[in-house]
């Protein structure tokens, strides 16, 4: 799931080297992925009205569900 999020995010931004994804696991087993991109790239990852961010979250959540894991994507600055 981390690799999927990195792949999708790098394809959206102009500076793919600035993409960073950190993975944490909560006590209940939920996987939390924190996505950080370059300062001027957040608009590209979030998209108009948050549509792109919602699509990314959906894809990663489905990939996690196929592996039997709950997944949350957080976009952090």
mmCIF file with all atom_site columns, C-alpha atoms in Angstrom:
data_model
loop_
_atom_site.group_PDB
_atom_site.id
_atom_site.type_symbol
_atom_site.label_atom_id
_atom_site.label_alt_id
_atom_site.label_comp_id
_atom_site.label_asym_id
_atom_site.label_entity_id
_atom_site.label_seq_id
_atom_site.pdbx_PDB_ins_code
_atom_site.Cartn_x
_atom_site.Cartn_y
_atom_site.Cartn_z
_atom_site.occupancy
_atom_site.B_iso_or_equiv
_atom_site.pdbx_formal_charge
_atom_site.auth_seq_id
_atom_site.auth_comp_id
_atom_site.auth_asym_id
_atom_site.auth_atom_id
_atom_site.pdbx_PDB_model_num
ATOM 1  C CA . UNK A 1 1  ? 0.000   0.000  0.000   1.00 0.00 ? 1  UNK A CA 1
ATOM 2  C CA . UNK A 1 2  ? 2.861   2.354  0.756   1.00 0.00 ? 2  UNK A CA 1
ATOM 3  C CA . UNK A 1 3  ? 4.344   1.645  -2.660  1.00 0.00 ? 3  UNK A CA 1
ATOM 4  C CA . UNK A 1 4  ? 0.986   2.263  -4.342  1.00 0.00 ? 4  UNK A CA 1
ATOM 5  C CA . UNK A 1 5  ? 0.604   5.622  -2.596  1.00 0.00 ? 5  UNK A CA 1
ATOM 6  C CA . UNK A 1 6  ? 4.158   6.621  -3.568  1.00 0.00 ? 6  UNK A CA 1
ATOM 7  C CA . UNK A 1 7  ? 3.568   5.583  -7.174  1.00 0.00 ? 7  UNK A CA 1
ATOM 8  C CA . UNK A 1 8  ? 0.304   7.522  -7.483  1.00 0.00 ? 8  UNK A CA 1
ATOM 9  C CA . UNK A 1 9  ? 1.688   10.621 -5.780  1.00 0.00 ? 9  UNK A CA 1
ATOM 10 C CA . UNK A 1 10 ? 4.894   10.706 -7.816  1.00 0.00 ? 10 UNK A CA 1
ATOM 11 C CA . UNK A 1 11 ? 2.846   10.548 -11.016 1.00 0.00 ? 11 UNK A CA 1
ATOM 12 C CA . UNK A 1 12 ? 0.828   13.614 -9.989  1.00 0.00 ? 12 UNK A CA 1
ATOM 13 C CA . UNK A 1 13 ? 3.550   16.050 -8.918  1.00 0.00 ? 13 UNK A CA 1
ATOM 14 C CA . UNK A 1 14 ? 6.283   17.885 -10.823 1.00 0.00 ? 14 UNK A CA 1
ATOM 15 C CA . UNK A 1 15 ? 9.014   16.983 -8.298  1.00 0.00 ? 15 UNK A CA 1
ATOM 16 C CA . UNK A 1 16 ? 8.645   13.249 -7.570  1.00 0.00 ? 16 UNK A CA 1
ATOM 17 C CA . UNK A 1 17 ? 11.785  13.237 -5.392  1.00 0.00 ? 17 UNK A CA 1
ATOM 18 C CA . UNK A 1 18 ? 9.986   15.416 -2.815  1.00 0.00 ? 18 UNK A CA 1
ATOM 19 C CA . UNK A 1 19 ? 7.303   12.773 -2.191  1.00 0.00 ? 19 UNK A CA 1
ATOM 20 C CA . UNK A 1 20 ? 7.609   11.132 1.220   1.00 0.00 ? 20 UNK A CA 1
ATOM 21 C CA . UNK A 1 21 ? 5.349   8.454  2.667   1.00 0.00 ? 21 UNK A CA 1
ATOM 22 C CA . UNK A 1 22 ? 5.602   7.290  6.269   1.00 0.00 ? 22 UNK A CA 1
ATOM 23 C CA . UNK A 1 23 ? 3.762   4.216  7.484   1.00 0.00 ? 23 UNK A CA 1
ATOM 24 C CA . UNK A 1 24 ? 2.471   3.703  11.014  1.00 0.00 ? 24 UNK A CA 1
ATOM 25 C CA . UNK A 1 25 ? 0.263   1.077  12.592  1.00 0.00 ? 25 UNK A CA 1
ATOM 26 C CA . UNK A 1 26 ? -2.335  1.975  15.191  1.00 0.00 ? 26 UNK A CA 1
ATOM 27 C CA . UNK A 1 27 ? -3.207  -0.210 18.175  1.00 0.00 ? 27 UNK A CA 1
ATOM 28 C CA . UNK A 1 28 ? -6.267  -1.639 16.432  1.00 0.00 ? 28 UNK A CA 1
ATOM 29 C CA . UNK A 1 29 ? -4.169  -2.770 13.451  1.00 0.00 ? 29 UNK A CA 1
ATOM 30 C CA . UNK A 1 30 ? -5.150  0.065  11.105  1.00 0.00 ? 30 UNK A CA 1
ATOM 31 C CA . UNK A 1 31 ? -2.326  1.167  8.821   1.00 0.00 ? 31 UNK A CA 1
ATOM 32 C CA . UNK A 1 32 ? -1.851  4.939  8.633   1.00 0.00 ? 32 UNK A CA 1
ATOM 33 C CA . UNK A 1 33 ? 0.054   6.357  5.670   1.00 0.00 ? 33 UNK A CA 1
ATOM 34 C CA . UNK A 1 34 ? 1.210   9.977  5.914   1.00 0.00 ? 34 UNK A CA 1
ATOM 35 C CA . UNK A 1 35 ? 1.881   11.645 2.567   1.00 0.00 ? 35 UNK A CA 1
ATOM 36 C CA . UNK A 1 36 ? 4.082   14.728 2.261   1.00 0.00 ? 36 UNK A CA 1
ATOM 37 C CA . UNK A 1 37 ? 4.963   16.458 -1.018  1.00 0.00 ? 37 UNK A CA 1
ATOM 38 C CA . UNK A 1 38 ? 6.778   19.659 -1.978  1.00 0.00 ? 38 UNK A CA 1
ATOM 39 C CA . UNK A 1 39 ? 5.321   22.924 -0.652  1.00 0.00 ? 39 UNK A CA 1
ATOM 40 C CA . UNK A 1 40 ? 3.817   24.004 -3.970  1.00 0.00 ? 40 UNK A CA 1
ATOM 41 C CA . UNK A 1 41 ? 2.577   20.519 -4.916  1.00 0.00 ? 41 UNK A CA 1
ATOM 42 C CA . UNK A 1 42 ? -0.268  20.026 -2.409  1.00 0.00 ? 42 UNK A CA 1
ATOM 43 C CA . UNK A 1 43 ? -2.858  21.387 -4.813  1.00 0.00 ? 43 UNK A CA 1
ATOM 44 C CA . UNK A 1 44 ? -2.002  18.698 -7.346  1.00 0.00 ? 44 UNK A CA 1
ATOM 45 C CA . UNK A 1 45 ? -2.371  15.913 -4.793  1.00 0.00 ? 45 UNK A CA 1
ATOM 46 C CA . UNK A 1 46 ? -5.571  17.272 -3.267  1.00 0.00 ? 46 UNK A CA 1
ATOM 47 C CA . UNK A 1 47 ? -7.212  18.309 -6.534  1.00 0.00 ? 47 UNK A CA 1
ATOM 48 C CA . UNK A 1 48 ? -10.218 20.501 -7.190  1.00 0.00 ? 48 UNK A CA 1
ATOM 49 C CA . UNK A 1 49 ? -12.634 20.103 -4.327  1.00 0.00 ? 49 UNK A CA 1
ATOM 50 C CA . UNK A 1 50 ? -10.540 17.261 -2.892  1.00 0.00 ? 50 UNK A CA 1
ATOM 51 C CA . UNK A 1 51 ? -11.491 14.854 -5.679  1.00 0.00 ? 51 UNK A CA 1
ATOM 52 C CA . UNK A 1 52 ? -7.953  13.644 -6.345  1.00 0.00 ? 52 UNK A CA 1
ATOM 53 C CA . UNK A 1 53 ? -7.250  13.087 -2.642  1.00 0.00 ? 53 UNK A CA 1
ATOM 54 C CA . UNK A 1 54 ? -10.528 11.171 -2.288  1.00 0.00 ? 54 UNK A CA 1
ATOM 55 C CA . UNK A 1 55 ? -9.644  8.970  -5.278  1.00 0.00 ? 55 UNK A CA 1
ATOM 56 C CA . UNK A 1 56 ? -6.169  8.245  -3.873  1.00 0.00 ? 56 UNK A CA 1
ATOM 57 C CA . UNK A 1 57 ? -7.654  7.363  -0.480  1.00 0.00 ? 57 UNK A CA 1
ATOM 58 C CA . UNK A 1 58 ? -10.192 5.057  -2.113  1.00 0.00 ? 58 UNK A CA 1
ATOM 59 C CA . UNK A 1 59 ? -7.569  3.200  -4.155  1.00 0.00 ? 59 UNK A CA 1
ATOM 60 C CA . UNK A 1 60 ? -5.268  2.715  -1.172  1.00 0.00 ? 60 UNK A CA 1
ATOM 61 C CA . UNK A 1 61 ? -8.183  1.655  1.072   1.00 0.00 ? 61 UNK A CA 1
ATOM 62 C CA . UNK A 1 62 ? -9.284  -0.960 -1.484  1.00 0.00 ? 62 UNK A CA 1
ATOM 63 C CA . UNK A 1 63 ? -5.709  -2.255 -1.844  1.00 0.00 ? 63 UNK A CA 1
ATOM 64 C CA . UNK A 1 64 ? -5.525  -2.584 1.939   1.00 0.00 ? 64 UNK A CA 1
ATOM 65 C CA . UNK A 1 65 ? -8.886  -4.321 2.115   1.00 0.00 ? 65 UNK A CA 1
ATOM 66 C CA . UNK A 1 66 ? -7.699  -6.900 -0.401  1.00 0.00 ? 66 UNK A CA 1
ATOM 67 C CA . UNK A 1 67 ? -4.904  -7.696 2.065   1.00 0.00 ? 67 UNK A CA 1
ATOM 68 C CA . UNK A 1 68 ? -7.286  -7.670 5.018   1.00 0.00 ? 68 UNK A CA 1
ATOM 69 C CA . UNK A 1 69 ? -6.046  -4.375 6.465   1.00 0.00 ? 69 UNK A CA 1
ATOM 70 C CA . UNK A 1 70 ? -7.787  -1.124 7.267   1.00 0.00 ? 70 UNK A CA 1
ATOM 71 C CA . UNK A 1 71 ? -5.929  1.799  5.743   1.00 0.00 ? 71 UNK A CA 1
ATOM 72 C CA . UNK A 1 72 ? -6.010  5.557  6.272   1.00 0.00 ? 72 UNK A CA 1
ATOM 73 C CA . UNK A 1 73 ? -4.196  8.113  4.089   1.00 0.00 ? 73 UNK A CA 1
ATOM 74 C CA . UNK A 1 74 ? -3.353  11.454 5.692   1.00 0.00 ? 74 UNK A CA 1
ATOM 75 C CA . UNK A 1 75 ? -1.905  14.314 3.682   1.00 0.00 ? 75 UNK A CA 1
ATOM 76 C CA . UNK A 1 76 ? 0.442   16.255 5.965   1.00 0.00 ? 76 UNK A CA 1
ATOM 77 C CA . UNK A 1 77 ? 2.487   19.401 5.511   1.00 0.00 ? 77 UNK A CA 1
#
